[in-house]
Coordinates of C-alpha atoms in Angstrom, one line a residue:
X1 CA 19.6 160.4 -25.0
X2 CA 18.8 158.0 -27.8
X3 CA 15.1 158.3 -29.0
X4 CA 13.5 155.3 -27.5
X5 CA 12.4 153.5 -30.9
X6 CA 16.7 153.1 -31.1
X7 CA 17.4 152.2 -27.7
X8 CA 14.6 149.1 -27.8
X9 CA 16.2 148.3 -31.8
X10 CA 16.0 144.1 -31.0
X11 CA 19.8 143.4 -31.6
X12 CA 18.8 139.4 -31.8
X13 CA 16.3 137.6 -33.5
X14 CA 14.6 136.3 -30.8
X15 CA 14.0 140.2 -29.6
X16 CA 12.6 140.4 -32.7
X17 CA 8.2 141.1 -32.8
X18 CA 6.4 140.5 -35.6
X19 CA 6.6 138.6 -39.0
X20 CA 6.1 135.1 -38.0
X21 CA 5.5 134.2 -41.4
X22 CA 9.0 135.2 -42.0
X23 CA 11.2 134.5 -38.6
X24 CA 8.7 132.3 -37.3
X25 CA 10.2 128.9 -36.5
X26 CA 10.9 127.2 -39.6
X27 CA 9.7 129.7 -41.5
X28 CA 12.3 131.1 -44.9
X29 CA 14.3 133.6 -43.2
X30 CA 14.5 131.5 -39.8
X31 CA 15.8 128.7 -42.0
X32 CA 18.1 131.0 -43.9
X33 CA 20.1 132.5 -41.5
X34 CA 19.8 129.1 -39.7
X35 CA 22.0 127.6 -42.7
X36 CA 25.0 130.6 -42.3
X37 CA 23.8 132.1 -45.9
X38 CA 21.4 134.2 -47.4
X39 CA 20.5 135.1 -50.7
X40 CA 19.6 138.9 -51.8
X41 CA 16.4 139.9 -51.3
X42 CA 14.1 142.7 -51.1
X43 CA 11.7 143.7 -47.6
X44 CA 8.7 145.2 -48.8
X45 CA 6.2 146.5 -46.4
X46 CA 4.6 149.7 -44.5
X47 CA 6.6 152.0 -42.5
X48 CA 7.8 150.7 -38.8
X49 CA 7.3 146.8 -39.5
X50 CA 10.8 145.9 -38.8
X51 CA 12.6 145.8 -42.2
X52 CA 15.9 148.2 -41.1
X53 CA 16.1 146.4 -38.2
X54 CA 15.8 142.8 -39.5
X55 CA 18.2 143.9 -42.3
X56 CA 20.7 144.4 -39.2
X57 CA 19.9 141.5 -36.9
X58 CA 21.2 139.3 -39.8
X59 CA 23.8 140.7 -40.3
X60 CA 24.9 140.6 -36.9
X61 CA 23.7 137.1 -36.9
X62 CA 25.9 136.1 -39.4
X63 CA 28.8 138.0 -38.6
X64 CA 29.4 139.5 -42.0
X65 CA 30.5 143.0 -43.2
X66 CA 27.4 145.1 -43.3
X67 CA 27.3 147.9 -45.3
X68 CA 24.6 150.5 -45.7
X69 CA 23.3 153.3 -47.8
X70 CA 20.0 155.2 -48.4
X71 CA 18.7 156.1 -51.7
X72 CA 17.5 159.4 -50.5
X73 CA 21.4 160.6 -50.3
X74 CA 23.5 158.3 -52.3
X75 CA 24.5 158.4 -55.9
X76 CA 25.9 156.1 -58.5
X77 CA 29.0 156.8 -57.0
X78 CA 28.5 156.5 -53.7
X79 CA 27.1 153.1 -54.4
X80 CA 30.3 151.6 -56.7
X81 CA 32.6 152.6 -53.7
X82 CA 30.3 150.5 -51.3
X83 CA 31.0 147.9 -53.9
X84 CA 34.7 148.1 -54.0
X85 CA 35.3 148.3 -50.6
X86 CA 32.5 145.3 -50.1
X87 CA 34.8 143.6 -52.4
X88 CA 37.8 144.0 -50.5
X89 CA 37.1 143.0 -47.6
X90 CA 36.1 139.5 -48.6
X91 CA 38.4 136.1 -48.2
X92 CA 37.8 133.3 -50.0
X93 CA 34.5 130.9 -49.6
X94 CA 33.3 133.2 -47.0
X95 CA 30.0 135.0 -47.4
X96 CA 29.3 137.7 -49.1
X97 CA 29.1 141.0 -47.1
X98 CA 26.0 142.7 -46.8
X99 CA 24.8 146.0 -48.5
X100 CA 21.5 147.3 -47.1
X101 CA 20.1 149.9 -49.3
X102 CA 17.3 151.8 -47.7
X103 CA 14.2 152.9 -49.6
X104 CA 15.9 151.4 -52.5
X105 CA 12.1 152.0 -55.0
X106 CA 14.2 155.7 -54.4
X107 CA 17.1 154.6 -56.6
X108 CA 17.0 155.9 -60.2
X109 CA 17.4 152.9 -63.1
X110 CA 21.1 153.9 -63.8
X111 CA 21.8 153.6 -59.9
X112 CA 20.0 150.4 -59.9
X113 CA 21.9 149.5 -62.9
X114 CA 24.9 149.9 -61.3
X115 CA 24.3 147.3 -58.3
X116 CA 23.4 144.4 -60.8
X117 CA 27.1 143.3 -61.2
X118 CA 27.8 143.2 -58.1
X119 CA 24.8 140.9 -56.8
X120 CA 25.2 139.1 -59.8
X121 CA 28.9 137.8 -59.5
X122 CA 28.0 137.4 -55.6
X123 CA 30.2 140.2 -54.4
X124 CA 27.4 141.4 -51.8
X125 CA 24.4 140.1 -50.8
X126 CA 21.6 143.0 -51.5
X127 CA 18.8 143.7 -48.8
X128 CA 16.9 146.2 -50.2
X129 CA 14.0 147.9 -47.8
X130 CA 10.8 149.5 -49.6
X131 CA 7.8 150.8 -48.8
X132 CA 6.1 150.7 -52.3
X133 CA 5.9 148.0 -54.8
X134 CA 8.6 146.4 -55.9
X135 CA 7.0 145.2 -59.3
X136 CA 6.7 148.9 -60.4
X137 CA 9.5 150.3 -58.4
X138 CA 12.7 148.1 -59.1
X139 CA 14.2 147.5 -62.6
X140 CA 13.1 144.0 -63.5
X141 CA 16.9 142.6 -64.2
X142 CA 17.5 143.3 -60.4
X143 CA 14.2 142.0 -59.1
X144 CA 15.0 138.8 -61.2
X145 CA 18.2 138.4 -59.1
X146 CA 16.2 139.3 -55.4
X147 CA 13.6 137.3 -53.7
X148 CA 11.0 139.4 -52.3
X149 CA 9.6 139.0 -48.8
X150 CA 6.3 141.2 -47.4
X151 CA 6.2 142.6 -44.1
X152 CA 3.1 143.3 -42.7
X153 CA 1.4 145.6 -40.2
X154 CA 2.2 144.5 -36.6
X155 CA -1.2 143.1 -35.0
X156 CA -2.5 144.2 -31.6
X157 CA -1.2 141.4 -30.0
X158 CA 2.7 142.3 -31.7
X159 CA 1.8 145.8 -30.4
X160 CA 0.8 145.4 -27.1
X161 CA 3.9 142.7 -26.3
X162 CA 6.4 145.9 -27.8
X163 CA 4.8 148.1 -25.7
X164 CA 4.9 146.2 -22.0
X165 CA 8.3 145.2 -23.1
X166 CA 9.4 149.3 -23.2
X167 CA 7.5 149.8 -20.1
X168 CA 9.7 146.8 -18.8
X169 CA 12.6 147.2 -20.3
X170 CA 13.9 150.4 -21.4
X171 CA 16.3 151.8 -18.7
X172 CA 14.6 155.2 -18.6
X173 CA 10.7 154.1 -18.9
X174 CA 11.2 151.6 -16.7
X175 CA 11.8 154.4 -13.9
X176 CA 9.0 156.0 -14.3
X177 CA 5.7 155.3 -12.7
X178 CA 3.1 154.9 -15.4
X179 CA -0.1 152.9 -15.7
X180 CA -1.6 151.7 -18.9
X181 CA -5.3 152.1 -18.0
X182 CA -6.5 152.0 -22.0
X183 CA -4.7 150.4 -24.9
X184 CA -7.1 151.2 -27.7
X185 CA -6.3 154.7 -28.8
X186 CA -2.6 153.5 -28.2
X187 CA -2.9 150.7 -30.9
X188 CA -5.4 152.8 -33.5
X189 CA -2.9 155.6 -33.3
X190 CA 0.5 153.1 -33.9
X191 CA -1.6 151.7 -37.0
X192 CA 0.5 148.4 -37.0
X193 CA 3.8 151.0 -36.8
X194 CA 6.1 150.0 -34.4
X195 CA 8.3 153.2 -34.5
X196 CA 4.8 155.1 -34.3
X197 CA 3.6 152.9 -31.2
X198 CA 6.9 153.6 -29.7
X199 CA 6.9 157.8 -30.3
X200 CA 3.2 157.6 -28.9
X201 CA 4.4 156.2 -25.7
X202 CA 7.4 158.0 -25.5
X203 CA 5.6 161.6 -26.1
X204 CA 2.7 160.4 -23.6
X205 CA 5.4 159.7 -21.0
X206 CA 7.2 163.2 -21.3
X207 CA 4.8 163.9 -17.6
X208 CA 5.2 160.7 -16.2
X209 CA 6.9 161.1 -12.6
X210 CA 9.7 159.0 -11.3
X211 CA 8.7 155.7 -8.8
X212 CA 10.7 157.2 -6.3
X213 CA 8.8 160.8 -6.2
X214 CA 6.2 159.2 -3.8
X215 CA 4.4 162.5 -3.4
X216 CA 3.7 162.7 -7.2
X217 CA 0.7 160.0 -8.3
X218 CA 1.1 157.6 -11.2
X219 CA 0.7 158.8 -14.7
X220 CA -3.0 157.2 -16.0
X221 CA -2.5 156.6 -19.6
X222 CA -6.5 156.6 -20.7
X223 CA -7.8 156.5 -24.4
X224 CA -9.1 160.2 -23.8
X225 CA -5.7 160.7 -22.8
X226 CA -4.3 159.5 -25.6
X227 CA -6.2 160.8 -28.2
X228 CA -6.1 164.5 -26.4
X229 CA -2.2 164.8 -26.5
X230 CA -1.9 163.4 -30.3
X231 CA -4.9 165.2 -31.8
X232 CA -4.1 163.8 -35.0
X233 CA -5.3 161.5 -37.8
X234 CA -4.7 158.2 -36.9
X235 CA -4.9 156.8 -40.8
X236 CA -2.3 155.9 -42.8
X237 CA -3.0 157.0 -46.2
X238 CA -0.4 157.7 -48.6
X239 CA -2.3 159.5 -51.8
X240 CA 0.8 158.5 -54.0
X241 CA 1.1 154.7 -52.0
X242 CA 0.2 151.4 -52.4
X243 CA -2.6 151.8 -50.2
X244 CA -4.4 154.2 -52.1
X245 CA -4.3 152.0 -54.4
X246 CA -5.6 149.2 -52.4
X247 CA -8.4 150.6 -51.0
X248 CA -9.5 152.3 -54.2
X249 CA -9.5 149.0 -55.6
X250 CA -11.3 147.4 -51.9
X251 CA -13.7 150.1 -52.5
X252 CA -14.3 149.2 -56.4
X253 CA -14.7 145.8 -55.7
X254 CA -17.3 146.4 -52.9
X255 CA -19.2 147.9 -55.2
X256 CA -19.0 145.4 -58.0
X257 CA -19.8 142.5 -55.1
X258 CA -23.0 144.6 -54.2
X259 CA -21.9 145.3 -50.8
X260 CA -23.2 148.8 -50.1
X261 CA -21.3 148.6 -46.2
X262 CA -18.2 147.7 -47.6
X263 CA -18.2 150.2 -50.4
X264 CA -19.2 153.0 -47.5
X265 CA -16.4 151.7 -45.5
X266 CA -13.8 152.2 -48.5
X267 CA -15.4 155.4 -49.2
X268 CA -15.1 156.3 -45.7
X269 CA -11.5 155.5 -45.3
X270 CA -10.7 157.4 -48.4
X271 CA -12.6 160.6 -46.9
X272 CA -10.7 160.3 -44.0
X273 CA -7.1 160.0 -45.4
X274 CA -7.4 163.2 -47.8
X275 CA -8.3 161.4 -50.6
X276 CA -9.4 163.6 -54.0
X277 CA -13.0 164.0 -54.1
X278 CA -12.7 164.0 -57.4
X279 CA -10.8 160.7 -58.2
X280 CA -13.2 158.9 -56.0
X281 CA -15.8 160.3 -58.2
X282 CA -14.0 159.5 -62.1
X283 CA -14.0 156.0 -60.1
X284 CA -17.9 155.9 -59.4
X285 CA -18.6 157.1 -63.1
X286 CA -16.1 154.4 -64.5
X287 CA -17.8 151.4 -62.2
X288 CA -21.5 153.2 -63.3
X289 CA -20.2 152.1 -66.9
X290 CA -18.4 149.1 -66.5
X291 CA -19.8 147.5 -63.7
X292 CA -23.7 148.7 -63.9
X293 CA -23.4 149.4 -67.3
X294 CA -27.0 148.0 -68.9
X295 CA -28.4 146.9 -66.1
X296 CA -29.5 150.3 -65.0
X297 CA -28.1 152.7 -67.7
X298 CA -29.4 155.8 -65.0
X299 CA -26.2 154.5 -62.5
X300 CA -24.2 156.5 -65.0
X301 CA -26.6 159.5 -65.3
X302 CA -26.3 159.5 -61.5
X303 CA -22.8 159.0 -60.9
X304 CA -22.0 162.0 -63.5
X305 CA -24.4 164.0 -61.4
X306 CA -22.5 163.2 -58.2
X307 CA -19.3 163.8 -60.0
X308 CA -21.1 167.5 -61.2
X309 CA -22.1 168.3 -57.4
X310 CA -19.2 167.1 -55.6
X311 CA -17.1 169.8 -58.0
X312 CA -20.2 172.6 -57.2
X313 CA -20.2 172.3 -53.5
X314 CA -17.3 171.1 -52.6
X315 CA -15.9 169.7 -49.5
X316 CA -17.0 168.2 -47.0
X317 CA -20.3 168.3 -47.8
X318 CA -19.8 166.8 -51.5
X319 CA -19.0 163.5 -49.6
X320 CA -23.1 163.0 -49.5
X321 CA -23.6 163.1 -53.5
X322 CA -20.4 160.4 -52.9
X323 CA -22.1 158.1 -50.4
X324 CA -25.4 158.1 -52.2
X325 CA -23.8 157.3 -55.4
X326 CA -22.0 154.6 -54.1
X327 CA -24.8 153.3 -52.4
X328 CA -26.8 153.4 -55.2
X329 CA -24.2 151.8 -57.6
X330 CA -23.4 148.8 -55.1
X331 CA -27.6 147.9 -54.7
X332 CA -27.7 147.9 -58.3
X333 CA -28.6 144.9 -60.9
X334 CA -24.7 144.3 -62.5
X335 CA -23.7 143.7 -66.3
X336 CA -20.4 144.3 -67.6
X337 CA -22.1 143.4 -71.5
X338 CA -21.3 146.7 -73.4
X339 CA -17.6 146.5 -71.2
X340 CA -16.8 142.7 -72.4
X341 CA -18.0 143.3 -76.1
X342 CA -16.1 146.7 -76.8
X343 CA -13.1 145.4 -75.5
X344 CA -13.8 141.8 -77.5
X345 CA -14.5 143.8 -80.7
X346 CA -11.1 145.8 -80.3
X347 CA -9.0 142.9 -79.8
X348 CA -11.1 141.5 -83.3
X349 CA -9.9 144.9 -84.8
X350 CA -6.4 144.5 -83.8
X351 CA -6.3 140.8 -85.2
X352 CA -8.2 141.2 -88.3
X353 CA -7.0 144.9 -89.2
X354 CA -9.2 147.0 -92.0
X355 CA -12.0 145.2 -93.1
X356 CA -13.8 147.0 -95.9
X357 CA -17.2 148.5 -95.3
X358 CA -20.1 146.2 -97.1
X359 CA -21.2 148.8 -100.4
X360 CA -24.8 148.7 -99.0
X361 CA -23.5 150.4 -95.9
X362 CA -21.7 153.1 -97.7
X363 CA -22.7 156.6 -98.2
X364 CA -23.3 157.7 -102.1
X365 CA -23.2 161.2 -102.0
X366 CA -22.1 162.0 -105.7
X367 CA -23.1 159.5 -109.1
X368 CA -20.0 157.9 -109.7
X369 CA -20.3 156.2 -106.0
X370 CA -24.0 155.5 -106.9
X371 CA -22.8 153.5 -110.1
X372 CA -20.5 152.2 -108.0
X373 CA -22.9 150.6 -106.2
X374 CA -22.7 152.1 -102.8
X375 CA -25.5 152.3 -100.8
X376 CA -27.3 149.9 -103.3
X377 CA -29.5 147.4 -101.6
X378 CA -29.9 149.2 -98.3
X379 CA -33.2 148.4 -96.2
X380 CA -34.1 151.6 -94.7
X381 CA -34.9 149.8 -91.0
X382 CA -37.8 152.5 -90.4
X383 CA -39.6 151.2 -93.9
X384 CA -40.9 147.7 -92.1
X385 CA -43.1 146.6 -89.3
X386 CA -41.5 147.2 -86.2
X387 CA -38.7 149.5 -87.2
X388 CA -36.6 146.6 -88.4
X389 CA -35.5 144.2 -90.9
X390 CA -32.5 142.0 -91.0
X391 CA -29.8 142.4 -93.3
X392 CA -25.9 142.1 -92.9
X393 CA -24.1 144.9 -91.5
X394 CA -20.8 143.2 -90.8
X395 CA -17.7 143.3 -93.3
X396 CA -18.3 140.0 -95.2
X397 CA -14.9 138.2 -93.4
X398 CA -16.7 139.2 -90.2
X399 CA -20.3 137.5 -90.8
X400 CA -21.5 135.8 -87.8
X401 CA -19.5 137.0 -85.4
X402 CA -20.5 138.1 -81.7
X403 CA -18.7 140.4 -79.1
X404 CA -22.0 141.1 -77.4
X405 CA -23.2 138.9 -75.5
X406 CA -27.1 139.9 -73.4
X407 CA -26.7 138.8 -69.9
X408 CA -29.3 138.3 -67.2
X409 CA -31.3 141.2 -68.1
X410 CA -35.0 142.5 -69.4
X411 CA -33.7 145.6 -70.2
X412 CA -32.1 144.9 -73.6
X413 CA -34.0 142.7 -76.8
X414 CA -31.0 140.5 -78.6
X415 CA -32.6 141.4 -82.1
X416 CA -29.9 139.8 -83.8
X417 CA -31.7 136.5 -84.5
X418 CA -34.9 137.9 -85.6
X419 CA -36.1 137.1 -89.0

């Protein structure tokens, strides 16, 4: 027997859950296939959203040769045959036939290369599927020539409609006497994963006995239930993803927007995916610097020393040095100063190149320097009241320019100005 995530495969639009925003009514690919002709494009979203199996509802829509090939097992030359035989079997002013190409961010450049021709000259319409980014994933002459199209996570509501439509539906649950009696661990566990929703209820149903067995009771399908024959992780956290990157970046932000329950959050969801102690920790020591920064210089001191003990005590406990780091950083005053004027006096370095050292800054370590005139007409700053005196210590071209700028902020004097 089929497993049941291919026997309930919607083999019609209107079967199809999920992605309004896409097959909604009058939404782009609604219109699209609407018209009789597509365009390539490229489905980028999560595992289980639907992209395989809206790839193949258009093409049955459309009635057009469908070809396919994953990029996990194909090759270059796997991929020109495709072509050619794509190529024969079109007739004049008919549309192009199909070539779906699986996990296509998979595909090496020179495999990529080798499709732009083809897509080009209109010989097949590309539908590429992908679970990462496109922008970093697909060559960029190919992505020019592909419109891309986001799938996201299926919402409780998508979820729960899939899953009384199996218990409805599918010709073998359907037999079986089983009552939903919890849907929550059911829908944490699927994580917006359609194919995930749909092994959960297939592996909970394994025990379920037949309507007709009137001595055997129904099969109550509780949370406890649930969670007791998964016993699993229910995240979705790819270490090499896009959402590690996301929530790294959620979790960065949240700290920058001094919101200390978001930031914990973040933090939280990266403990519980198997995220690196120690790249959550480089991250704390670079927002201690460029988000903190001068504002409360000990945010750095503290992040370093959080960084320190999460590498002496290890796991789990090091996610308490974490926590209190992060809470500390996100209820902290906030300059990026000393970030905005480094990177403001680089860019000056890179447009103004090599500008010479003023002689009065320069070291005169031997006579002929000294006649030179280096180091002549130096103000030792220690010499005068206060431990300063004003003199120029720009190169001449550069006089009067600023890359730092003092924000909001009694912790730092501008002595810049004072005569």
């Amino acid at each position: 027997m089929q497993p049941l995530a291919e026997r309930m495969r919607p083999r019609k639009l209107a079967d199809y859950i999920g992605q309004e925003h896409l097959v909604g009514e009058g939404a782009v690919l609604s219109r699209m296939i609407a018209s009789g002709r597509i365009s390539s494009f490229i489905l980028w979203g999560p595992p289980g959203v639907g992209k395989t199996t809206l790839a193949t509802i258009i093409a049955n829509t459309l009635d057009v040769p469908f070809f396919t090939l994953s990029a996990v097992t194909s090759g270059v030359r796997d991929v020109r045959e495709v072509i050619e035989k794509a190529r024969s079997t079109r007739f004049f002013n008919s549309a192009s036939p199909i070539l779906f190409i699986d996990e296509i961010h998979r595909f090496s450049k020179s495999q990529q290369d080798s499709l732009l021709g083809a897509v080009e000259q209109g010989v097949v319409t590309l539908i590429g599927a992908t679970t990462e980014n496109p922008s970093f994933e697909v060559i960029r002459p190919l992505l020019s020539r592909c419109q891309v199209y986001t799938l996201k996570p299926l919402g409780t509501q998508s979820l729960l409609t899939l899953m009384q439509r199996v218990l409805n539906e599918d010709v073998y649950l359907k037999e079986r006497n089983i009552q939903i009696d919890g849907t929550d661990a059911i829908i944490r566990y699927s994580g917006g994963d359609a194919r995930k929703l749909l092994n959960i209820i297939e592996l909970v149903s394994e025990s379920a006995p037949l309507k007709s067995d009137t001595d055997q009771p129904a099969l109550h399908v509780t949370d406890q239930f649930v969670a007791e024959r998964l016993q699993q992780n229910p995240l979705a956290y790819d270490k090499d993803g896009e959402m590690h990157y996301d929530i790294i970046s959620a979790f960065i932000k949240s700290i920058r927007g001094s919101d200390p329950d978001a930031a914990i959050y973040w933090l939280a969801r990266m403990i519980e995916g198997g995220e690196d102690p120690a790249f959550i920790a480089r991250r704390l020591v670079i927002s201690a610097s460029e988000d903190i920064g001068l504002a409360n210089p000990n945010a750095l001191l503290l992040a370093n020393a959080a960084f320190d003990a999460v590498q002496k005590i290890g796991w789990p406990e090091g996610r308490i040095p974490l926590a209190e780091a992060t809470v500390y950083l996100a209820t902290s005053p906030k300059s990026n100063s000393a970030y905005n004027a480094v990177n403001a006096a680089i860019d000056n370095v890179r447009q103004t190149g090599n500008q010479p050292v003023p002689l009065h800054l320069r070291n005169a370590p031997t006579e002929l320097m000294s006649e030179l005139g280096y180091s002549d007409g130096y103000k030792y700053p220690h010499d005068y009241p206060g431990h300063y005196v004003q003199q120029q210590y720009m190169p001449d071209a550069l006089v009067g320019t600023h890359f730092f700028h003092v924000q909001e902020n009694d912790r730092i004097r501008d002595t810049r100005n004072t005569k």
